[in-house]
Amino acid sequence: MRTMWKIFVLFSAVLATLSFSIQLMVIHDNVVSLVTIENEEMKDISSFTLPFSPSKGIVVSNKAYFVSGKELIEYDLEREEIVRKAQMWVEDIRWSGKNLLLLSKKKILLLDPVTFSYTAVDLPEDPVDVETFEDELIVSYGKYVSLVKNREETWKIEAPSAVVDISVNAKRKVLAGITKDGTLFLVDLENVLAPKIVFFTGVENAKSVEWLENFLFVSSENRTIIMDTEKLNTPEVVKEYNVGVSSFVKTDGSIFFTSGNILYRMDSTLSMKRLGVAQRVFLVLSPEKRVITAGELLWKRNLGSEVRASPAVSDKLVLVADVEGVVHAMSLNGTRLWEYRTGFVVTAPPKVYLDRVYVTSWDNFLYAISENGNLVWKVELESDVSKPFEVNSYGVYLATDGGRVYLIDHGSETLWQFKDDEWVSTGVTVDENGTVYFGTLKNLYSLYPNGSLKWKTKTGYLLTTKPVVVGKYVFVGSNSGWLFCFDRLNGSVIWKKELPLTLNSTLSVYKDLLIINGSDGIYLVDFQGNVKDVVFAESPSPVAVSKEGFLFFVSNGTLFSYTIDGQKRWERKVGETIAEPAIGEERVIVATRDGTVYCFFDSAHP
């Protein structure tokens, strides 16, 4: 005896002129089976178990979106893992061609599958159905069908009773609807701003409608009629089946529907073919492009040499410099473009300014390289440069390991240099006025834009983090764990705070918070020195912070992304690194010690 299962089916289809191929997702409780149907023959592909039981869902390319309880869950079908979750009440899901349409309490939520953010369309009642037409939404709720344009109702039609289903034929520019009392109605949308009801009639117990070219399927629990609507105001019943329909799914040239536990297919010839066992069919999606979500690997490349410097991203290039002194340039799609070999190790991140790539090396040179990989000029310094430098419209600001600070313009001329009796222990920071800040063995220095000393303040500690300037403050960390806050104008110490800082700690800023990687996690500290939050992680790398407040760092060989309030967004295994990830052009770039460069998608901006 065959056990009766409650089965839900999600699938995506590819249709050819002479052949037919479709992939289905069959769900029983939380067990998923992928099958294909090729020319009416069903074949198993694979099965796996979900960690939840979905009630509703759709498949968009390589991702599935499920409703389970009060959660919307994004599931990666290739990796067989949950990508993201969102706490929300969702009654059903649709697809608009670029957004998920979520039917919620008195709202339609338009959710971007890439960013997982949404906008809401408020309604007076709970929505029953939603369709897209000419980039606008047609929504049914209560007794009404309305056109929503720019999140506002443009018009609405009142039906005799509650509307239970609608379907839009975009090619014919007509809408069909069914009400609770069995009224079938057709609306001419030729002028979308002035709809016209052209036909209505009673169909006993009808509960769903769906279009297939000129044919309209109207179904009840035990009967389906097919109407030819070539003449909209006088549609004609051309076929009738004594089968009820529990769900419809439409692709180009075919309709799939379930009756009882049987899945059928019908094409434009109106011939019905039995395919197999199924109790319900969800929406068919065949998007032209794969849906790429945050954290998805776009590409990776192995450079064949260790990398210690953070990568850089411009609007054209991904740049990575290795310990053998080679600068590798790749396109945003990962194509190798060129390499430039310096004379020795590179540990400072490359910088891109306009059409130039600037690189410092332990061979005592500053290099200016064109975007196509040709040397424009190089300047020899008295010592090597191993720490981060800055570039602005005036030129390149850098400090050598010999203790000199330089400003070199974009034509290779040295505009000024500064030397005191101390070794410069941090990278150089320049504010919007051209004032320069850097740390040494025991002091924090500030230089005027002309390179003369503005002030220096003794700390008594080896300063190790590149200074950060925010408002009236300058922040810098030390190897002893002290985080200092200085007055930007006169250099006086405002406060200091002891934290588990390391030699690899760096400072970043998001709004009114400092983001600092310590030995045991990521610390969020306000400008008064109060620790507001900690994201615990073992020996994390420096943190890249996006303007959206997303944090990116590597710990124990895994790249993590968190929100500013400590919620994990995603994680991906990469490999060990002490380098800060780079963000830009909706990409997150990580370079690991073994020389592998990873590029992940994320809609984050530096």
Coordinates of C-alpha atoms in Angstrom, one line a residue:
M1 CA 0.0 0.0 0.0
R2 CA 1.4 3.4 -1.0
T3 CA 1.8 5.9 1.8
M4 CA 0.0 9.2 1.1
W5 CA 2.4 12.2 1.5
K6 CA 1.7 15.8 1.7
I7 CA 3.8 17.0 -1.2
F8 CA 4.7 20.6 -2.3
V9 CA 6.4 21.2 -5.6
L10 CA 8.7 24.1 -6.6
F11 CA 10.4 24.1 -9.9
S12 CA 12.2 26.1 -12.6
A13 CA 11.8 25.4 -16.3
V14 CA 13.6 25.6 -19.6
L15 CA 11.4 25.2 -22.7
A16 CA 12.6 24.5 -26.3
T17 CA 10.7 24.5 -29.5
L18 CA 10.7 20.7 -30.0
S19 CA 11.6 19.4 -26.6
F20 CA 10.5 20.0 -23.1
S21 CA 12.6 20.1 -19.9
I22 CA 11.7 21.1 -16.4
Q23 CA 13.1 20.8 -12.9
L24 CA 10.9 20.3 -9.9
M25 CA 11.4 20.5 -6.2
V26 CA 9.2 18.0 -4.4
I27 CA 8.9 18.5 -0.6
H28 CA 7.4 16.2 2.0
D29 CA 7.6 17.8 5.4
N30 CA 11.3 18.8 5.4
V31 CA 12.6 16.3 2.9
V32 CA 13.4 17.8 -0.5
S33 CA 13.7 15.8 -3.8
L34 CA 14.9 17.4 -7.0
V35 CA 13.5 15.8 -10.1
T36 CA 13.5 16.7 -13.8
I37 CA 10.7 16.1 -16.4
E38 CA 12.0 15.7 -19.9
N39 CA 9.4 15.2 -22.6
E40 CA 6.9 13.9 -20.0
E41 CA 9.4 11.6 -18.3
M42 CA 10.2 12.2 -14.6
K43 CA 13.7 11.5 -13.3
D44 CA 15.2 11.9 -9.8
I45 CA 18.3 14.1 -9.4
S46 CA 19.0 14.3 -5.7
S47 CA 17.4 14.5 -2.2
F48 CA 18.3 16.4 0.9
T49 CA 16.8 17.3 4.2
L50 CA 15.9 20.9 5.2
P51 CA 16.3 21.9 8.9
F52 CA 12.7 23.2 8.8
S53 CA 9.3 22.4 7.3
P54 CA 8.3 25.0 4.7
S55 CA 4.7 26.0 4.1
K56 CA 5.1 28.3 1.1
G57 CA 8.0 28.9 -1.3
I58 CA 9.4 29.8 -4.6
V59 CA 12.6 29.0 -6.5
V60 CA 14.6 31.8 -8.1
S61 CA 17.4 30.3 -10.1
N62 CA 19.9 28.8 -7.6
K63 CA 18.0 30.1 -4.5
A64 CA 14.8 29.0 -2.8
Y65 CA 12.7 31.2 -0.6
F66 CA 10.6 29.5 2.0
V67 CA 8.0 30.5 4.6
S68 CA 8.3 28.5 7.8
G69 CA 6.4 29.7 10.8
K70 CA 7.1 33.4 11.1
E71 CA 10.3 33.3 9.2
L72 CA 11.3 34.0 5.6
I73 CA 14.2 31.7 4.8
E74 CA 16.6 32.0 1.8
Y75 CA 18.2 28.6 0.9
D76 CA 21.1 28.0 -1.4
L77 CA 20.3 24.9 -3.5
E78 CA 23.8 24.5 -4.7
R79 CA 25.4 24.6 -1.2
E80 CA 22.4 23.1 0.5
E81 CA 22.5 25.6 3.3
I82 CA 20.5 28.4 4.8
V83 CA 21.8 31.8 3.5
R84 CA 19.7 34.2 5.5
K85 CA 16.6 34.5 7.6
A86 CA 14.2 37.3 8.3
Q87 CA 11.6 37.4 11.1
M88 CA 8.3 38.4 9.4
W89 CA 4.7 37.3 8.9
V90 CA 4.3 36.1 5.3
E91 CA 1.1 34.5 3.9
D92 CA 2.4 33.9 0.4
I93 CA 5.3 34.7 -2.0
R94 CA 5.3 35.9 -5.6
W95 CA 8.1 37.0 -8.0
S96 CA 8.0 40.3 -10.0
G97 CA 11.0 39.7 -12.2
K98 CA 13.5 41.4 -9.9
N99 CA 11.9 41.4 -6.5
L100 CA 10.1 39.0 -4.2
L101 CA 6.6 40.1 -3.5
L102 CA 5.6 39.1 0.0
L103 CA 1.9 39.1 1.0
S104 CA 1.9 40.2 4.6
K105 CA -0.5 41.8 7.1
K106 CA -2.1 44.7 5.3
K107 CA 1.1 45.1 3.2
I108 CA 2.8 43.9 0.1
L109 CA 6.6 43.8 0.8
L110 CA 8.9 44.2 -2.1
L111 CA 12.0 42.4 -1.1
D112 CA 15.3 42.7 -3.0
P113 CA 16.8 39.1 -3.1
V114 CA 20.3 40.6 -3.2
T115 CA 20.3 43.0 -0.3
F116 CA 17.3 41.3 1.6
S117 CA 16.0 44.8 2.2
Y118 CA 12.4 45.7 1.4
T119 CA 9.9 48.5 0.9
A120 CA 6.3 48.2 1.9
V121 CA 3.0 49.0 0.1
D122 CA 0.4 49.7 2.7
L123 CA -3.2 48.4 2.1
P124 CA -6.5 48.8 4.0
E125 CA -6.9 45.0 4.2
D126 CA -4.8 41.9 4.0
P127 CA -3.8 41.2 0.4
V128 CA -5.1 38.0 -1.3
D129 CA -3.1 38.1 -4.5
V130 CA -0.7 40.3 -6.4
E131 CA 0.3 40.5 -10.1
T132 CA 2.8 42.6 -12.0
F133 CA 1.7 44.5 -15.1
E134 CA 3.9 47.1 -17.0
D135 CA 6.2 47.4 -14.0
E136 CA 3.3 48.2 -11.7
L137 CA 1.4 46.1 -9.1
I138 CA -2.2 44.9 -9.4
V139 CA -3.3 43.9 -5.9
S140 CA -6.5 42.2 -4.7
Y141 CA -7.8 42.6 -1.1
G142 CA -11.3 42.3 0.3
K143 CA -13.8 43.2 -2.5
Y144 CA -11.2 45.3 -4.4
V145 CA -8.7 45.0 -7.2
S146 CA -6.4 48.0 -7.4
L147 CA -3.4 49.3 -9.4
V148 CA -0.5 50.4 -7.2
K149 CA 1.9 52.9 -8.8
N150 CA 4.8 54.4 -6.8
R151 CA 3.3 52.7 -3.7
E152 CA 0.0 54.6 -4.0
E153 CA -3.3 53.3 -5.3
T154 CA -4.1 54.7 -8.7
W155 CA -7.5 53.1 -9.1
K156 CA -9.5 50.2 -7.7
I157 CA -12.5 48.1 -8.8
E158 CA -15.1 47.0 -6.3
A159 CA -16.4 43.4 -6.9
P160 CA -19.8 42.0 -5.7
S161 CA -18.0 40.0 -3.0
A162 CA -14.5 39.2 -1.8
V163 CA -12.0 38.6 -4.5
V164 CA -10.3 35.2 -4.1
D165 CA -7.9 35.1 -7.1
I166 CA -6.7 37.2 -10.0
S167 CA -4.5 36.6 -13.0
V168 CA -3.1 39.1 -15.6
N169 CA -2.5 38.3 -19.3
A170 CA 0.2 40.8 -20.0
K171 CA 0.3 40.2 -23.7
R172 CA -3.5 40.6 -24.1
K173 CA -3.6 43.4 -21.5
V174 CA -6.5 41.9 -19.6
L175 CA -7.1 40.8 -16.1
A176 CA -9.3 38.0 -14.9
G177 CA -10.7 37.7 -11.4
I178 CA -12.9 35.4 -9.3
T179 CA -15.0 36.4 -6.3
K180 CA -16.1 34.4 -3.3
D181 CA -19.6 34.1 -4.7
G182 CA -18.4 32.7 -8.0
T183 CA -18.4 35.8 -10.2
L184 CA -15.9 35.6 -13.0
F185 CA -15.0 39.0 -14.4
L186 CA -12.6 40.3 -17.1
V187 CA -11.0 43.8 -17.1
D188 CA -9.5 45.4 -20.2
L189 CA -6.2 47.0 -19.3
E190 CA -5.4 48.5 -22.7
N191 CA -5.4 51.9 -21.0
V192 CA -3.9 50.8 -17.7
L193 CA -5.0 54.1 -16.1
A194 CA -8.6 53.7 -17.2
P195 CA -9.6 50.0 -16.8
K196 CA -12.9 48.7 -18.2
I197 CA -14.9 45.7 -17.0
V198 CA -15.8 44.0 -20.3
F199 CA -17.4 40.7 -19.1
F200 CA -18.7 39.0 -16.0
T201 CA -20.6 35.8 -15.3
G202 CA -21.3 33.3 -12.6
V203 CA -19.2 30.1 -12.3
E204 CA -20.3 27.9 -9.5
N205 CA -17.7 27.2 -6.8
A206 CA -14.9 28.7 -8.9
K207 CA -11.9 29.6 -6.8
S208 CA -8.9 30.1 -9.2
V209 CA -8.1 31.5 -12.6
E210 CA -5.0 31.3 -14.9
W211 CA -4.2 32.3 -18.4
L212 CA -2.5 30.3 -21.2
E213 CA -2.3 32.5 -24.3
N214 CA -5.9 33.3 -25.2
F215 CA -7.3 30.5 -23.0
L216 CA -8.6 31.2 -19.5
F217 CA -8.7 28.3 -17.0
V218 CA -11.4 28.6 -14.4
S219 CA -11.3 26.0 -11.7
S220 CA -13.3 24.8 -8.7
E221 CA -12.7 21.8 -6.4
N222 CA -14.0 19.2 -8.9
R223 CA -14.3 21.0 -12.3
T224 CA -12.2 23.0 -14.7
I225 CA -13.5 24.9 -17.6
I226 CA -11.4 26.4 -20.3
M227 CA -12.6 29.5 -22.1
D228 CA -11.4 31.0 -25.4
T229 CA -11.2 34.8 -24.8
E230 CA -10.4 35.9 -28.3
K231 CA -13.5 38.1 -28.0
L232 CA -13.1 39.5 -24.5
N233 CA -16.7 40.6 -24.1
T234 CA -18.1 37.2 -25.2
P235 CA -15.7 34.4 -24.1
E236 CA -16.6 30.9 -25.1
V237 CA -16.3 27.7 -23.1
V238 CA -14.3 25.3 -25.3
K239 CA -13.4 22.5 -22.9
E240 CA -14.4 21.1 -19.6
Y241 CA -12.7 18.6 -17.3
N242 CA -14.2 16.9 -14.2
V243 CA -11.0 17.5 -12.3
G244 CA -10.5 20.1 -9.6
V245 CA -7.4 22.2 -9.4
S246 CA -5.5 22.8 -6.2
S247 CA -2.8 25.0 -7.8
F248 CA -1.7 26.4 -11.1
V249 CA 1.8 27.1 -12.4
K250 CA 2.4 28.6 -15.8
T251 CA 5.4 28.6 -18.1
D252 CA 5.7 29.8 -21.7
G253 CA 3.3 27.6 -23.7
S254 CA 2.3 25.3 -20.8
I255 CA 0.3 25.1 -17.6
F256 CA 0.9 22.7 -14.8
F257 CA -1.8 22.0 -12.3
T258 CA -2.5 19.6 -9.5
S259 CA -5.7 17.7 -8.9
G260 CA -5.8 15.5 -5.9
N261 CA -2.3 13.9 -5.8
I262 CA -1.7 14.1 -9.5
L263 CA 0.4 16.6 -11.4
Y264 CA -0.8 17.4 -15.0
R265 CA 0.6 19.4 -17.8
M266 CA -1.5 21.2 -20.5
D267 CA -0.2 23.0 -23.5
S268 CA -1.9 25.4 -26.0
T269 CA -3.5 22.4 -27.8
L270 CA -5.5 21.8 -24.6
S271 CA -4.3 18.2 -24.4
M272 CA -3.8 17.1 -20.8
K273 CA -1.0 14.8 -19.8
R274 CA -0.4 13.2 -16.5
L275 CA 3.1 13.6 -15.1
G276 CA 3.2 12.1 -11.7
V277 CA 2.4 12.4 -8.0
A278 CA 2.2 15.9 -6.4
Q279 CA -0.3 17.6 -4.2
R280 CA 0.7 21.2 -4.8
V281 CA 2.7 23.2 -7.3
F282 CA 4.5 26.5 -6.4
L283 CA 5.5 29.2 -8.8
V284 CA 7.7 28.5 -11.8
L285 CA 10.6 30.9 -12.3
S286 CA 13.0 31.1 -15.2
P287 CA 15.0 34.3 -14.6
E288 CA 17.6 35.1 -17.3
K289 CA 20.3 35.7 -14.7
R290 CA 21.2 33.9 -11.5
V291 CA 20.2 35.6 -8.3
I292 CA 23.4 36.6 -6.6
T293 CA 23.1 37.1 -2.8
A294 CA 25.4 38.7 -0.3
G295 CA 28.4 36.4 0.5
E296 CA 28.3 34.5 -2.8
L297 CA 31.7 33.7 -4.2
L298 CA 32.1 35.4 -7.6
W299 CA 35.7 34.2 -8.3
K300 CA 39.0 33.2 -6.7
R301 CA 42.6 33.3 -8.0
N302 CA 45.8 31.9 -6.6
L303 CA 48.8 34.2 -7.0
G304 CA 51.4 31.6 -6.0
S305 CA 53.0 33.8 -3.3
E306 CA 52.3 34.9 0.2
V307 CA 50.2 38.1 0.7
R308 CA 50.5 40.3 3.8
A309 CA 49.1 43.6 2.4
S310 CA 45.4 44.3 2.2
P311 CA 44.1 44.3 -1.4
A312 CA 42.6 47.4 -3.1
V313 CA 39.5 47.9 -5.2
S314 CA 38.8 50.6 -7.7
D315 CA 36.1 51.1 -10.3
K316 CA 38.2 49.0 -12.8
L317 CA 40.8 47.0 -10.9
V318 CA 41.4 44.6 -8.0
L319 CA 45.0 45.0 -6.9
V320 CA 47.0 42.7 -4.7
A321 CA 50.7 42.9 -3.8
D322 CA 52.6 39.9 -2.6
V323 CA 55.7 39.4 -0.5
E324 CA 57.9 38.8 -3.6
G325 CA 57.2 42.4 -4.6
V326 CA 54.8 41.7 -7.4
V327 CA 51.7 43.8 -7.9
H328 CA 48.8 41.8 -9.5
A329 CA 46.0 43.6 -11.3
M330 CA 42.8 41.8 -12.0
S331 CA 39.5 43.0 -13.5
L332 CA 36.4 43.1 -11.3
N333 CA 35.5 39.8 -12.8
G334 CA 38.8 38.2 -11.8
T335 CA 40.5 38.3 -15.2
R336 CA 44.3 38.7 -14.8
L337 CA 45.2 42.0 -16.5
W338 CA 48.9 42.7 -15.7
E339 CA 51.7 42.3 -13.2
Y340 CA 54.4 44.7 -12.1
R341 CA 57.4 43.6 -10.2
T342 CA 59.0 45.9 -7.7
G343 CA 62.4 45.3 -6.2
F344 CA 61.5 43.7 -2.9
V345 CA 58.7 42.9 -0.4
V346 CA 55.4 44.9 -0.4
T347 CA 53.4 45.0 2.8
A348 CA 51.6 48.3 2.5
P349 CA 48.3 48.2 0.6
P350 CA 48.4 49.7 -2.9
K351 CA 46.5 52.9 -3.5
V352 CA 44.5 54.0 -6.6
Y353 CA 44.1 57.7 -7.4
L354 CA 42.6 58.7 -10.7
D355 CA 44.4 56.8 -13.3
R356 CA 47.5 55.9 -11.1
V357 CA 48.3 53.0 -8.9
Y358 CA 50.8 53.8 -6.1
V359 CA 52.9 51.2 -4.5
T360 CA 55.6 51.3 -1.9
S361 CA 58.2 48.6 -1.5
W362 CA 61.0 47.5 0.9
D363 CA 63.4 48.4 -1.9
N364 CA 63.2 52.1 -0.8
F365 CA 61.1 53.1 -3.8
L366 CA 57.7 54.7 -4.3
Y367 CA 56.2 53.6 -7.6
A368 CA 53.6 55.3 -9.8
I369 CA 52.1 52.8 -12.2
S370 CA 49.5 53.4 -15.0
E371 CA 46.2 51.6 -15.0
N372 CA 47.5 49.3 -17.8
G373 CA 50.6 48.3 -15.7
N374 CA 53.3 50.6 -17.1
L375 CA 55.7 52.4 -14.9
V376 CA 55.1 56.2 -14.9
W377 CA 57.8 57.1 -12.5
K378 CA 59.5 55.9 -9.3
V379 CA 61.2 57.9 -6.5
E380 CA 64.0 56.5 -4.3
L381 CA 63.7 57.3 -0.6
E382 CA 66.3 57.0 2.1
S383 CA 64.6 53.8 3.5
D384 CA 61.9 51.3 2.8
V385 CA 58.1 51.9 3.4
S386 CA 56.3 49.1 5.1
K387 CA 53.3 50.9 6.6
P388 CA 50.1 52.3 5.0
F389 CA 50.3 55.6 3.2
E390 CA 47.8 58.2 2.0
V391 CA 47.0 59.8 -1.4
N392 CA 45.0 62.9 -2.2
S393 CA 45.0 65.7 -4.8
Y394 CA 48.3 67.1 -3.5
G395 CA 50.2 63.8 -3.8
V396 CA 51.4 60.9 -1.7
Y397 CA 52.0 61.1 2.0
L398 CA 54.2 58.4 3.5
A399 CA 56.6 57.6 6.3
T400 CA 59.7 55.5 5.8
D401 CA 61.1 53.0 8.2
G402 CA 64.0 55.4 8.6
G403 CA 61.8 57.9 10.3
R404 CA 61.1 60.5 7.5
V405 CA 57.7 61.7 6.5
Y406 CA 57.3 62.8 2.8
L407 CA 54.8 64.6 0.6
I408 CA 55.6 63.7 -3.0
D409 CA 53.3 65.2 -5.7
H410 CA 51.8 63.3 -8.6
G411 CA 54.7 64.3 -10.9
S412 CA 57.3 62.7 -8.5
E413 CA 58.6 65.9 -7.0
T414 CA 59.2 65.9 -3.2
L415 CA 57.3 68.9 -1.8
W416 CA 58.5 68.5 1.7
Q417 CA 60.0 66.0 4.2
F418 CA 60.0 66.0 7.9
K419 CA 62.5 64.2 10.2
D420 CA 62.6 64.0 14.0
D421 CA 64.7 61.8 16.2
E422 CA 62.2 59.0 16.4
W423 CA 61.2 56.0 14.3
V424 CA 57.8 56.4 12.8
S425 CA 55.8 53.4 14.0
T426 CA 52.4 53.9 12.3
G427 CA 51.0 54.7 8.9
V428 CA 50.3 58.3 7.9
T429 CA 46.9 60.0 8.1
V430 CA 45.9 63.2 6.4
D431 CA 42.8 65.2 7.2
E432 CA 40.6 67.3 4.9
N433 CA 42.8 70.3 5.5
G434 CA 46.0 68.6 4.6
T435 CA 47.1 68.3 8.3
V436 CA 49.3 65.2 8.8
Y437 CA 49.2 62.8 11.8
F438 CA 51.5 59.8 12.7
G439 CA 52.7 57.9 15.7
T440 CA 56.2 57.0 16.9
L441 CA 57.9 55.1 19.7
K442 CA 56.5 57.5 22.4
N443 CA 54.7 60.4 20.7
L444 CA 51.8 61.4 18.4
Y445 CA 52.8 64.0 15.8
S446 CA 50.8 66.5 13.9
L447 CA 52.2 68.5 10.9
Y448 CA 50.9 71.5 9.2
P449 CA 50.1 71.1 5.5
N450 CA 53.5 72.6 4.6
G451 CA 55.3 69.8 6.6
S452 CA 56.3 71.9 9.7
L453 CA 55.6 70.6 13.2
K454 CA 52.2 71.6 14.5
W455 CA 52.3 69.7 17.8
K456 CA 53.6 66.5 19.3
T457 CA 52.3 64.8 22.4
K458 CA 54.1 62.3 24.5
T459 CA 52.3 59.1 25.3
G460 CA 55.1 57.0 26.7
Y461 CA 53.9 54.0 24.6
L462 CA 54.8 52.6 21.2
L463 CA 51.9 53.7 19.0
T464 CA 51.0 51.1 16.4
T465 CA 47.6 51.9 14.7
K466 CA 47.3 54.4 11.9
P467 CA 45.6 57.5 13.5
V468 CA 42.0 58.2 12.8
V469 CA 40.7 61.7 12.7
V470 CA 37.0 62.3 13.4
G471 CA 35.6 65.8 14.2
K472 CA 37.7 67.4 16.9
Y473 CA 39.3 64.1 17.9
V474 CA 42.4 62.0 16.9
F475 CA 42.4 58.4 17.9
V476 CA 45.4 56.0 18.0
G477 CA 46.2 52.7 19.7
S478 CA 49.4 51.4 21.2
N479 CA 51.1 48.0 21.6
S480 CA 50.5 48.1 25.3
G481 CA 46.7 48.1 24.8
W482 CA 46.0 51.7 25.4
L483 CA 43.6 53.5 23.1
F484 CA 44.1 57.3 23.1
C485 CA 41.8 60.1 22.3
F486 CA 43.6 63.4 21.5
D487 CA 42.4 66.9 20.9
R488 CA 42.9 67.5 17.2
L489 CA 43.8 71.2 17.5
N490 CA 46.4 71.1 20.3
G491 CA 47.2 67.4 20.8
S492 CA 46.2 67.2 24.5
V493 CA 45.1 63.8 25.7
I494 CA 41.3 63.8 26.3
W495 CA 41.1 60.2 27.5
K496 CA 42.7 56.8 27.3
K497 CA 41.1 53.3 27.5
E498 CA 42.8 49.9 28.0
L499 CA 41.7 47.3 25.5
P500 CA 43.2 43.9 24.3
L501 CA 44.9 45.6 21.3
T502 CA 47.5 43.7 19.3
L503 CA 50.3 44.7 16.8
N504 CA 47.7 43.9 14.1
S505 CA 44.9 46.1 15.5
T506 CA 43.6 48.9 13.4
L507 CA 40.9 51.6 13.8
S508 CA 37.9 52.2 11.6
V509 CA 34.9 54.5 12.1
Y510 CA 31.2 54.2 11.6
K511 CA 29.2 57.2 12.6
D512 CA 30.0 57.8 16.2
L513 CA 31.7 54.5 16.9
L514 CA 35.3 53.3 16.6
I515 CA 35.7 49.7 15.3
I516 CA 38.8 48.0 16.6
N517 CA 40.0 44.4 16.2
G518 CA 41.5 43.1 19.5
S519 CA 42.9 39.8 20.5
D520 CA 39.5 38.3 21.4
G521 CA 37.1 40.2 19.2
I522 CA 35.8 43.3 17.5
Y523 CA 35.3 46.2 19.9
L524 CA 32.8 49.0 19.2
V525 CA 33.9 52.0 21.3
D526 CA 32.1 55.4 21.4
F527 CA 34.0 58.7 21.2
Q528 CA 33.9 59.0 25.0
G529 CA 35.8 55.7 25.4
N530 CA 32.9 53.5 26.4
V531 CA 32.7 50.0 25.0
K532 CA 29.3 49.7 23.4
D533 CA 29.5 46.2 22.0
V534 CA 31.9 43.3 21.3
V535 CA 31.7 40.8 18.5
F536 CA 33.7 37.9 19.9
A537 CA 36.2 36.3 17.5
E538 CA 39.6 34.7 17.9
S539 CA 42.5 37.0 16.7
P540 CA 40.4 38.7 14.0
S541 CA 42.0 40.6 11.2
P542 CA 41.5 44.4 10.8
V543 CA 37.9 45.3 10.0
A544 CA 36.6 46.8 6.8
V545 CA 33.5 48.9 7.5
S546 CA 31.0 49.8 4.9
K547 CA 28.9 53.0 4.9
E548 CA 25.9 50.8 5.5
G549 CA 27.4 49.7 8.8
F550 CA 28.4 46.2 7.7
L551 CA 31.6 44.7 9.3
F552 CA 34.0 42.4 7.3
F553 CA 36.8 40.5 9.0
V554 CA 38.6 37.2 9.0
S555 CA 39.0 35.0 12.0
N556 CA 40.4 31.4 12.1
G557 CA 40.4 31.3 8.3
T558 CA 36.7 32.4 7.9
L559 CA 35.5 35.6 6.5
F560 CA 32.6 37.1 8.5
S561 CA 30.1 39.8 7.8
Y562 CA 28.2 41.4 10.7
T563 CA 25.8 44.3 11.1
I564 CA 26.9 47.1 13.3
D565 CA 24.6 45.8 16.1
G566 CA 26.3 42.5 16.2
Q567 CA 24.1 40.3 14.0
K568 CA 25.9 37.9 11.7
R569 CA 25.0 38.3 8.0
W570 CA 27.1 35.6 6.5
E571 CA 30.4 33.7 6.7
R572 CA 32.6 31.9 4.2
K573 CA 35.7 29.8 4.6
V574 CA 38.7 31.4 3.0
G575 CA 42.1 30.8 4.8
E576 CA 44.3 32.5 7.3
T577 CA 45.2 36.2 6.8
I578 CA 46.2 39.2 8.8
A579 CA 45.2 41.6 6.1
E580 CA 42.0 43.7 6.1
P581 CA 39.4 42.8 3.5
A582 CA 38.8 45.4 0.8
I583 CA 35.3 46.5 -0.2
G584 CA 34.1 48.4 -3.2
E585 CA 32.0 48.0 -6.4
E586 CA 29.7 45.6 -4.6
R587 CA 32.6 43.2 -3.9
V588 CA 34.5 42.0 -0.8
I589 CA 38.1 41.0 -1.6
V590 CA 40.2 38.9 0.7
A591 CA 43.8 37.9 0.1
T592 CA 45.1 35.0 2.3
R593 CA 48.6 34.1 3.3
D594 CA 48.8 31.3 0.8
G595 CA 48.3 33.8 -2.0
T596 CA 44.6 33.0 -2.8
V597 CA 42.4 36.0 -3.7
Y598 CA 38.7 35.6 -3.0
C599 CA 36.0 37.9 -4.4
F600 CA 32.5 37.8 -2.8
F601 CA 29.4 39.7 -3.7
D602 CA 27.9 42.2 -1.3
S603 CA 26.0 45.4 -1.8
A604 CA 28.4 47.2 0.5
H605 CA 30.1 50.5 -0.2
P606 CA 33.3 51.9 1.3

